[in-house]
PDB file of C-alpha atoms in Angstrom:
ATOM      1  CA  MET B  99      23.267   1.756   7.865  1.00 47.00           C
ATOM      2  CA  THR B 100      23.356  -1.806   9.224  1.00 51.00           C
ATOM      3  CA  HIS B 101      20.837  -4.107   7.565  1.00 61.00           C
ATOM      4  CA  ASP B 102      19.298  -7.292   8.897  1.00 75.00           C
ATOM      5  CA  ALA B 103      20.488 -10.457   7.191  1.00 90.00           C
ATOM      6  CA  PRO B 104      17.651 -11.883   5.055  1.00 95.00           C
ATOM      7  CA  ARG B 105      16.123 -15.200   6.145  1.00 96.00           C
ATOM      8  CA  LEU B 106      14.554 -17.985   4.108  1.00 96.00           C
ATOM      9  CA  LEU B 107      11.224 -19.207   5.510  1.00 96.00           C
ATOM     10  CA  PRO B 108       9.795 -22.302   3.745  1.00 95.00           C
ATOM     11  CA  CYS B 109       6.018 -22.231   3.103  1.00 94.00           C
ATOM     12  CA  GLY B 110       5.301 -25.809   2.056  1.00 91.00           C
ATOM     13  CA  ASP B 111       6.307 -27.149  -1.349  1.00 92.00           C
ATOM     14  CA  THR B 112       4.892 -24.318  -3.468  1.00 96.00           C
ATOM     15  CA  ALA B 113       6.180 -21.149  -1.794  1.00 97.00           C
ATOM     16  CA  PHE B 114       8.804 -19.604   0.436  1.00 97.00           C
ATOM     17  CA  THR B 115       9.341 -16.199   2.009  1.00 97.00           C
ATOM     18  CA  ILE B 116      12.469 -14.078   2.114  1.00 97.00           C
ATOM     19  CA  GLU B 117      12.262 -12.004   5.293  1.00 97.00           C
ATOM     20  CA  PHE B 118      14.437  -8.884   5.538  1.00 95.00           C
ATOM     21  CA  GLY B 119      13.491  -7.897   9.085  1.00 93.00           C
ATOM     22  CA  LYS B 120      10.742  -7.714  11.680  1.00 89.00           C
ATOM     23  CA  ARG B 121       9.793  -4.035  11.584  1.00 87.00           C
ATOM     24  CA  ILE B 122       8.083  -1.557   9.314  1.00 84.00           C
ATOM     25  CA  ASP B 123      10.941   0.425   7.853  1.00 84.00           C
ATOM     26  CA  ALA B 124      11.372   2.328   4.589  1.00 86.00           C
ATOM     27  CA  HIS B 125      14.823   0.803   4.013  1.00 89.00           C
ATOM     28  CA  LEU B 126      13.491  -2.747   4.433  1.00 91.00           C
ATOM     29  CA  SER B 127      10.620  -1.964   2.096  1.00 92.00           C
ATOM     30  CA  ALA B 128      13.057  -0.642  -0.504  1.00 91.00           C
ATOM     31  CA  ARG B 129      15.059  -3.884  -0.310  1.00 93.00           C
ATOM     32  CA  VAL B 130      11.893  -5.950  -0.721  1.00 95.00           C
ATOM     33  CA  LEU B 131      10.852  -4.011  -3.828  1.00 94.00           C
ATOM     34  CA  ALA B 132      14.380  -4.190  -5.246  1.00 94.00           C
ATOM     35  CA  LEU B 133      14.432  -7.994  -4.925  1.00 96.00           C
ATOM     36  CA  ASP B 134      10.938  -8.150  -6.403  1.00 95.00           C
ATOM     37  CA  ALA B 135      12.157  -6.193  -9.444  1.00 93.00           C
ATOM     38  CA  VAL B 136      15.218  -8.450  -9.851  1.00 93.00           C
ATOM     39  CA  LEU B 137      13.039 -11.571  -9.811  1.00 95.00           C
ATOM     40  CA  ALA B 138      10.557 -10.042 -12.247  1.00 91.00           C
ATOM     41  CA  ALA B 139      13.391  -9.531 -14.708  1.00 90.00           C
ATOM     42  CA  SER B 140      15.090 -12.879 -14.089  1.00 87.00           C
ATOM     43  CA  ALA B 141      12.558 -15.332 -15.599  1.00 81.00           C
ATOM     44  CA  LEU B 142      13.713 -18.059 -13.204  1.00 87.00           C
ATOM     45  CA  PRO B 143      12.218 -21.440 -14.196  1.00 91.00           C
ATOM     46  CA  GLY B 144       9.230 -22.374 -12.042  1.00 93.00           C
ATOM     47  CA  LEU B 145       8.708 -18.940 -10.522  1.00 95.00           C
ATOM     48  CA  LEU B 146       4.991 -18.096 -10.709  1.00 95.00           C
ATOM     49  CA  GLU B 147       4.351 -15.010  -8.597  1.00 94.00           C
ATOM     50  CA  THR B 148       5.936 -12.740  -6.009  1.00 95.00           C
ATOM     51  CA  VAL B 149       4.066 -10.959  -3.208  1.00 95.00           C
ATOM     52  CA  PRO B 150       5.864  -8.038  -1.540  1.00 95.00           C
ATOM     53  CA  THR B 151       5.068  -6.804   1.972  1.00 94.00           C
ATOM     54  CA  TYR B 152       6.661  -4.135   4.141  1.00 92.00           C
ATOM     55  CA  ARG B 153       9.499  -6.435   5.221  1.00 93.00           C
ATOM     56  CA  SER B 154       9.360  -9.653   3.215  1.00 96.00           C
ATOM     57  CA  LEU B 155       8.801 -11.140  -0.212  1.00 97.00           C
ATOM     58  CA  THR B 156       6.852 -14.361  -0.719  1.00 97.00           C
ATOM     59  CA  VAL B 157       7.693 -16.371  -3.828  1.00 97.00           C
ATOM     60  CA  HIS B 158       5.160 -18.816  -5.301  1.00 97.00           C
ATOM     61  CA  LEU B 159       6.539 -21.551  -7.530  1.00 96.00           C
ATOM     62  CA  ASP B 160       5.653 -24.600  -9.569  1.00 97.00           C
ATOM     63  CA  PRO B 161       7.297 -27.556  -7.778  1.00 95.00           C
ATOM     64  CA  LEU B 162       7.192 -29.591 -10.991  1.00 94.00           C
ATOM     65  CA  ARG B 163       9.482 -27.084 -12.665  1.00 95.00           C
ATOM     66  CA  ALA B 164      11.663 -25.955  -9.766  1.00 94.00           C
ATOM     67  CA  ASP B 165      12.937 -27.496  -6.555  1.00 93.00           C
ATOM     68  CA  PRO B 166      11.661 -25.259  -3.698  1.00 93.00           C
ATOM     69  CA  ALA B 167      14.819 -25.621  -1.609  1.00 93.00           C
ATOM     70  CA  GLU B 168      17.140 -24.960  -4.542  1.00 94.00           C
ATOM     71  CA  LEU B 169      15.164 -21.956  -5.781  1.00 95.00           C
ATOM     72  CA  GLY B 170      14.899 -20.648  -2.233  1.00 95.00           C
ATOM     73  CA  ARG B 171      18.665 -20.750  -1.784  1.00 94.00           C
ATOM     74  CA  ALA B 172      19.163 -18.975  -5.098  1.00 93.00           C
ATOM     75  CA  VAL B 173      16.738 -16.185  -4.197  1.00 96.00           C
ATOM     76  CA  LEU B 174      18.213 -15.879  -0.701  1.00 95.00           C
ATOM     77  CA  ALA B 175      21.645 -15.403  -2.271  1.00 93.00           C
ATOM     78  CA  LEU B 176      20.234 -12.634  -4.467  1.00 92.00           C
ATOM     79  CA  ALA B 177      18.632 -11.024  -1.416  1.00 93.00           C
ATOM     80  CA  GLY B 178      21.992 -10.900   0.335  1.00 90.00           C
ATOM     81  CA  GLU B 179      23.641  -8.953  -2.488  1.00 89.00           C
ATOM     82  CA  PRO B 180      23.543  -5.154  -2.818  1.00 88.00           C
ATOM     83  CA  LEU B 181      20.298  -4.411  -4.640  1.00 85.00           C
ATOM     84  CA  ALA B 182      19.773  -1.269  -6.664  1.00 83.00           C
ATOM     85  CA  ALA B 183      16.829   0.801  -5.501  1.00 81.00           C
ATOM     86  CA  VAL B 184      13.842   0.710  -7.847  1.00 81.00           C
ATOM     87  CA  PRO B 185      13.002   4.211  -9.110  1.00 79.00           C
ATOM     88  CA  SER B 186       9.405   5.284  -8.528  1.00 78.00           C
ATOM     89  CA  THR B 187       8.276   6.363 -11.975  1.00 81.00           C
ATOM     90  CA  ARG B 188       4.524   6.596 -11.355  1.00 93.00           C
ATOM     91  CA  LEU B 189       2.932   9.329  -9.257  1.00 97.00           C
ATOM     92  CA  TRP B 190      -0.797   9.275  -8.568  1.00 97.00           C
ATOM     93  CA  ARG B 191      -2.622  12.451  -7.562  1.00 98.00           C
ATOM     94  CA  ILE B 192      -5.707  11.107  -5.813  1.00 98.00           C
ATOM     95  CA  PRO B 193      -8.682  13.388  -5.029  1.00 98.00           C
ATOM     96  CA  VAL B 194      -9.876  13.141  -1.430  1.00 98.00           C
ATOM     97  CA  VAL B 195     -12.902  14.697   0.225  1.00 98.00           C
ATOM     98  CA  TYR B 196     -11.907  15.122   3.860  1.00 98.00           C
ATOM     99  CA  GLY B 197     -14.135  15.228   6.946  1.00 98.00           C
ATOM    100  CA  GLY B 198     -17.896  15.235   7.416  1.00 98.00           C
ATOM    101  CA  GLU B 199     -19.657  12.106   6.176  1.00 97.00           C
ATOM    102  CA  PHE B 200     -16.577  11.263   4.087  1.00 98.00           C
ATOM    103  CA  GLY B 201     -14.125  11.253   7.000  1.00 98.00           C
ATOM    104  CA  ILE B 202     -16.024  10.778  10.233  1.00 98.00           C
ATOM    105  CA  ASP B 203     -12.900  10.606  12.425  1.00 98.00           C
ATOM    106  CA  LEU B 204     -11.179  13.723  11.116  1.00 98.00           C
ATOM    107  CA  GLU B 205     -12.251  16.059  13.911  1.00 98.00           C
ATOM    108  CA  ALA B 206     -11.515  13.520  16.656  1.00 97.00           C
ATOM    109  CA  VAL B 207      -8.032  12.827  15.265  1.00 98.00           C
ATOM    110  CA  ALA B 208      -7.370  16.567  14.963  1.00 98.00           C
ATOM    111  CA  ALA B 209      -8.482  17.132  18.559  1.00 98.00           C
ATOM    112  CA  HIS B 210      -6.312  14.254  19.777  1.00 97.00           C
ATOM    113  CA  HIS B 211      -3.258  15.927  18.244  1.00 98.00           C
ATOM    114  CA  GLY B 212      -4.276  19.443  19.305  1.00 98.00           C
ATOM    115  CA  LEU B 213      -4.772  20.538  15.700  1.00 98.00           C
ATOM    116  CA  ALA B 214      -7.478  22.372  13.815  1.00 98.00           C
ATOM    117  CA  PRO B 215      -9.181  20.070  11.258  1.00 98.00           C
ATOM    118  CA  GLY B 216      -7.825  22.173   8.413  1.00 98.00           C
ATOM    119  CA  THR B 217      -4.290  21.818   9.740  1.00 98.00           C
ATOM    120  CA  LEU B 218      -4.697  18.054   9.966  1.00 98.00           C
ATOM    121  CA  ILE B 219      -5.822  17.975   6.330  1.00 98.00           C
ATOM    122  CA  GLU B 220      -2.802  20.043   5.297  1.00 98.00           C
ATOM    123  CA  ARG B 221      -0.387  17.780   7.151  1.00 98.00           C
ATOM    124  CA  HIS B 222      -1.993  14.572   5.920  1.00 98.00           C
ATOM    125  CA  SER B 223      -2.020  15.708   2.287  1.00 98.00           C
ATOM    126  CA  ALA B 224       1.463  17.269   2.339  1.00 98.00           C
ATOM    127  CA  PRO B 225       3.710  14.163   2.045  1.00 96.00           C
ATOM    128  CA  GLU B 226       4.474  12.162  -1.043  1.00 96.00           C
ATOM    129  CA  TYR B 227       3.580   8.634   0.009  1.00 96.00           C
ATOM    130  CA  ARG B 228       4.849   5.390  -1.489  1.00 95.00           C
ATOM    131  CA  VAL B 229       2.819   2.212  -1.882  1.00 95.00           C
ATOM    132  CA  ALA B 230       4.667  -0.374   0.202  1.00 94.00           C
ATOM    133  CA  MET B 231       2.298  -3.285  -0.369  1.00 95.00           C
ATOM    134  CA  ILE B 232      -1.112  -4.394  -1.569  1.00 95.00           C
ATOM    135  CA  GLY B 233      -2.779  -6.744   0.850  1.00 92.00           C
ATOM    136  CA  PHE B 234      -5.213  -7.804   3.574  1.00 91.00           C
ATOM    137  CA  LEU B 235      -8.109  -7.304   1.150  1.00 94.00           C
ATOM    138  CA  PRO B 236      -7.981  -7.022  -2.665  1.00 94.00           C
ATOM    139  CA  GLY B 237      -6.502  -3.696  -3.681  1.00 94.00           C
ATOM    140  CA  TYR B 238      -5.869  -2.326  -0.189  1.00 96.00           C
ATOM    141  CA  ALA B 239      -2.849  -0.045  -0.597  1.00 97.00           C
ATOM    142  CA  TYR B 240      -0.613   0.395   2.446  1.00 97.00           C
ATOM    143  CA  LEU B 241       1.435   3.582   2.241  1.00 96.00           C
ATOM    144  CA  GLU B 242       4.755   4.705   3.683  1.00 94.00           C
ATOM    145  CA  GLY B 243       5.313   8.369   4.464  1.00 95.00           C
ATOM    146  CA  LEU B 244       2.721   9.355   7.065  1.00 96.00           C
ATOM    147  CA  ASP B 245       3.766  12.372   9.129  1.00 97.00           C
ATOM    148  CA  PRO B 246       4.928  10.731  12.417  1.00 96.00           C
ATOM    149  CA  GLY B 247       3.141  13.482  14.322  1.00 97.00           C
ATOM    150  CA  LEU B 248      -0.188  12.169  13.006  1.00 98.00           C
ATOM    151  CA  ALA B 249       0.299   8.548  14.064  1.00 97.00           C
ATOM    152  CA  LEU B 250      -2.510   7.195  16.230  1.00 97.00           C
ATOM    153  CA  SER B 251      -3.297   3.708  17.510  1.00 96.00           C
ATOM    154  CA  ARG B 252      -6.232   1.988  15.910  1.00 95.00           C
ATOM    155  CA  TRP B 253      -9.640   1.832  17.578  1.00 94.00           C
ATOM    156  CA  PRO B 254      -9.854  -0.945  20.214  1.00 93.00           C
ATOM    157  CA  SER B 255     -12.974  -2.298  18.457  1.00 94.00           C
ATOM    158  CA  PRO B 256     -13.333  -2.114  14.657  1.00 94.00           C
ATOM    159  CA  ARG B 257     -16.403  -0.706  12.971  1.00 96.00           C
ATOM    160  CA  PRO B 258     -18.457  -3.430  11.265  1.00 96.00           C
ATOM    161  CA  LEU B 259     -18.357  -1.632   7.914  1.00 96.00           C
ATOM    162  CA  THR B 260     -16.471   1.289   6.388  1.00 97.00           C
ATOM    163  CA  PRO B 261     -16.907   2.587   2.816  1.00 97.00           C
ATOM    164  CA  ALA B 262     -14.861   1.733  -0.245  1.00 97.00           C
ATOM    165  CA  GLY B 263     -12.358   4.459  -1.067  1.00 98.00           C
ATOM    166  CA  THR B 264     -11.749   5.361   2.562  1.00 98.00           C
ATOM    167  CA  ILE B 265      -8.506   7.224   3.245  1.00 98.00           C
ATOM    168  CA  SER B 266      -7.435   6.352   6.770  1.00 98.00           C
ATOM    169  CA  ILE B 267      -4.583   6.041   9.235  1.00 98.00           C
ATOM    170  CA  GLY B 268      -3.750   3.343  11.777  1.00 96.00           C
ATOM    171  CA  GLY B 269      -0.655   3.518  13.940  1.00 94.00           C
ATOM    172  CA  ALA B 270       2.132   4.867  11.716  1.00 93.00           C
ATOM    173  CA  GLN B 271       0.488   3.611   8.530  1.00 93.00           C
ATOM    174  CA  ALA B 272      -1.699   5.251   5.899  1.00 97.00           C
ATOM    175  CA  LEU B 273      -4.189   3.393   3.743  1.00 97.00           C
ATOM    176  CA  VAL B 274      -6.295   3.636   0.617  1.00 98.00           C
ATOM    177  CA  ALA B 275      -9.150   1.155   1.094  1.00 97.00           C
ATOM    178  CA  SER B 276     -10.474  -0.434  -2.086  1.00 97.00           C
ATOM    179  CA  ILE B 277     -13.709  -2.083  -0.922  1.00 97.00           C
ATOM    180  CA  ALA B 278     -16.223  -1.720   1.889  1.00 97.00           C
ATOM    181  CA  ALA B 279     -15.057  -3.719   4.910  1.00 97.00           C
ATOM    182  CA  PRO B 280     -14.734  -3.697   8.711  1.00 96.00           C
ATOM    183  CA  SER B 281     -11.960  -1.415   9.967  1.00 96.00           C
ATOM    184  CA  GLY B 282     -10.442  -0.154  13.187  1.00 96.00           C
ATOM    185  CA  TRP B 283      -8.535   2.596  11.403  1.00 98.00           C
ATOM    186  CA  HIS B 284      -9.281   6.312  11.677  1.00 98.00           C
ATOM    187  CA  LEU B 285     -11.296   7.551   8.699  1.00 98.00           C
ATOM    188  CA  LEU B 286     -10.058  10.950   7.526  1.00 98.00           C
ATOM    189  CA  GLY B 287     -11.644  11.133   4.073  1.00 98.00           C
ATOM    190  CA  ARG B 288     -12.694   9.244   0.984  1.00 98.00           C
ATOM    191  CA  THR B 289     -11.717   9.129  -2.666  1.00 98.00           C
ATOM    192  CA  PRO B 290     -14.180   8.461  -5.500  1.00 98.00           C
ATOM    193  CA  GLU B 291     -11.409   6.684  -7.434  1.00 98.00           C
ATOM    194  CA  LYS B 292     -11.874   2.923  -7.800  1.00 97.00           C
ATOM    195  CA  THR B 293      -8.589   1.232  -6.970  1.00 97.00           C
ATOM    196  CA  PHE B 294      -9.884  -2.340  -7.413  1.00 97.00           C
ATOM    197  CA  VAL B 295     -12.051  -3.348 -10.382  1.00 96.00           C
ATOM    198  CA  PRO B 296     -12.046  -7.111 -11.120  1.00 94.00           C
ATOM    199  CA  GLU B 297     -13.195  -6.585 -14.730  1.00 93.00           C
ATOM    200  CA  ARG B 298     -10.490  -4.000 -15.477  1.00 93.00           C
ATOM    201  CA  ASP B 299      -6.960  -4.550 -16.761  1.00 91.00           C
ATOM    202  CA  PRO B 300      -5.055  -3.934 -14.587  1.00 92.00           C
ATOM    203  CA  VAL B 301      -7.354  -5.045 -11.784  1.00 95.00           C
ATOM    204  CA  PHE B 302      -5.447  -2.946  -9.198  1.00 96.00           C
ATOM    205  CA  LEU B 303      -4.899   0.719  -9.938  1.00 97.00           C
ATOM    206  CA  LEU B 304      -1.982   1.076  -7.506  1.00 97.00           C
ATOM    207  CA  ARG B 305       1.061  -1.159  -7.332  1.00 94.00           C
ATOM    208  CA  PRO B 306       3.968  -1.422  -4.881  1.00 93.00           C
ATOM    209  CA  GLY B 307       6.512   1.313  -5.497  1.00 92.00           C
ATOM    210  CA  ASP B 308       3.990   3.848  -6.828  1.00 95.00           C
ATOM    211  CA  ARG B 309       4.042   7.327  -5.302  1.00 96.00           C
ATOM    212  CA  VAL B 310       0.823   8.926  -4.069  1.00 97.00           C
ATOM    213  CA  ARG B 311      -0.212  12.508  -3.374  1.00 98.00           C
ATOM    214  CA  PHE B 312      -3.600  13.237  -1.813  1.00 98.00           C
ATOM    215  CA  VAL B 313      -5.418  16.236  -3.293  1.00 98.00           C
ATOM    216  CA  PRO B 314      -7.988  17.839  -0.931  1.00 98.00           C
ATOM    217  CA  THR B 315     -11.209  18.154  -2.919  1.00 98.00           C
ATOM    218  CA  PRO B 316     -14.456  20.026  -2.088  1.00 98.00           C
ATOM    219  CA  ALA B 317     -17.414  17.850  -1.107  1.00 98.00           C
ATOM    220  CA  ALA B 318     -19.429  19.616  -3.829  1.00 98.00           C
ATOM    221  CA  ARG B 319     -17.368  17.767  -6.452  1.00 98.00           C
ATOM    222  CA  TRP B 320     -18.030  14.302  -5.021  1.00 98.00           C
ATOM    223  CA  ASP B 321     -21.145  13.400  -7.019  1.00 98.00           C
ATOM    224  CA  ALA B 322     -19.603  14.301 -10.379  1.00 98.00           C
ATOM    225  CA  LEU B 323     -16.320  12.532  -9.653  1.00 98.00           C
ATOM    226  CA  ALA B 324     -18.059   9.456  -8.250  1.00 98.00           C
ATOM    227  CA  ALA B 325     -20.290   9.251 -11.341  1.00 98.00           C
ATOM    228  CA  ALA B 326     -17.260   9.504 -13.622  1.00 98.00           C
ATOM    229  CA  ALA B 327     -15.453   6.773 -11.681  1.00 97.00           C
ATOM    230  CA  GLU B 328     -18.543   4.578 -11.781  1.00 96.00           C
ATOM    231  CA  ALA B 329     -18.603   5.001 -15.564  1.00 96.00           C
ATOM    232  CA  GLY B 330     -15.029   3.702 -15.755  1.00 94.00           C
ATOM    233  CA  GLU B 331     -13.223   7.025 -16.025  1.00 96.00           C
ATOM    234  CA  LEU B 332      -9.976   7.676 -14.182  1.00 96.00           C
ATOM    235  CA  VAL B 333     -10.506  10.493 -11.678  1.00 97.00           C
ATOM    236  CA  ALA B 334      -7.016  10.222 -10.184  1.00 98.00           C
ATOM    237  CA  GLU B 335      -4.233  11.841 -12.196  1.00 97.00           C
ATOM    238  CA  LEU B 336      -1.322   9.664 -13.274  1.00 96.00           C
ATOM    239  CA  CYS B 337       2.023  11.419 -13.737  1.00 93.00           C
ATOM    240  CA  GLU B 338       4.803   9.275 -15.215  1.00 81.00           C
ATOM    241  CA  GLY B 339       8.508   9.947 -14.982  1.00 66.00           C
TER     242      GLY B 339
END
């Protein structure tokens, strides 16, 4: 497969971005995460933080310890080399209550695709997703792997507020929302799991490269699971290896 040549995009004197392409693509995402892993293991002087997205990696640096242009050239050279794919060792099984008050767009999305609501749930929960990036709002997990047959453009006008834990789709993307916020995405369900807790270590439950499986869960279990999550218990199942 032909890959785009990575580009160096300066971001002032404390950051730069390595851009691998201009599209959402699993191969580009894999290259981003591979470079991220290389930099995490490199301990380059002055490197403070890396922020992966679907198609680029932003590098934050201390300009008193590293020259931005010099470090940028070094990272760009690394990005142009063959990078070993990062194995996904963590799999999260996340409980989701679909439809009704938990997923108010489920029936409309099913009707749009000519599906029964139960079939939509089966198809949405069937794939093994991968977390491509955390962004937009703290803890928002953007997932690769949505069934292309379920893709649907976002609403033309966003809702002023949608609940924390919402499991939604927008275009060809899938999302686990961490906090209550406006959204134009289609709300299929909700998880009681808390994926962003500022007082917890780690603050974010999910990280780029993690795999995710959605587990359809009866609405009757919501109160108990939500209470457990509120008490600090993990209601998602973590499988390592």
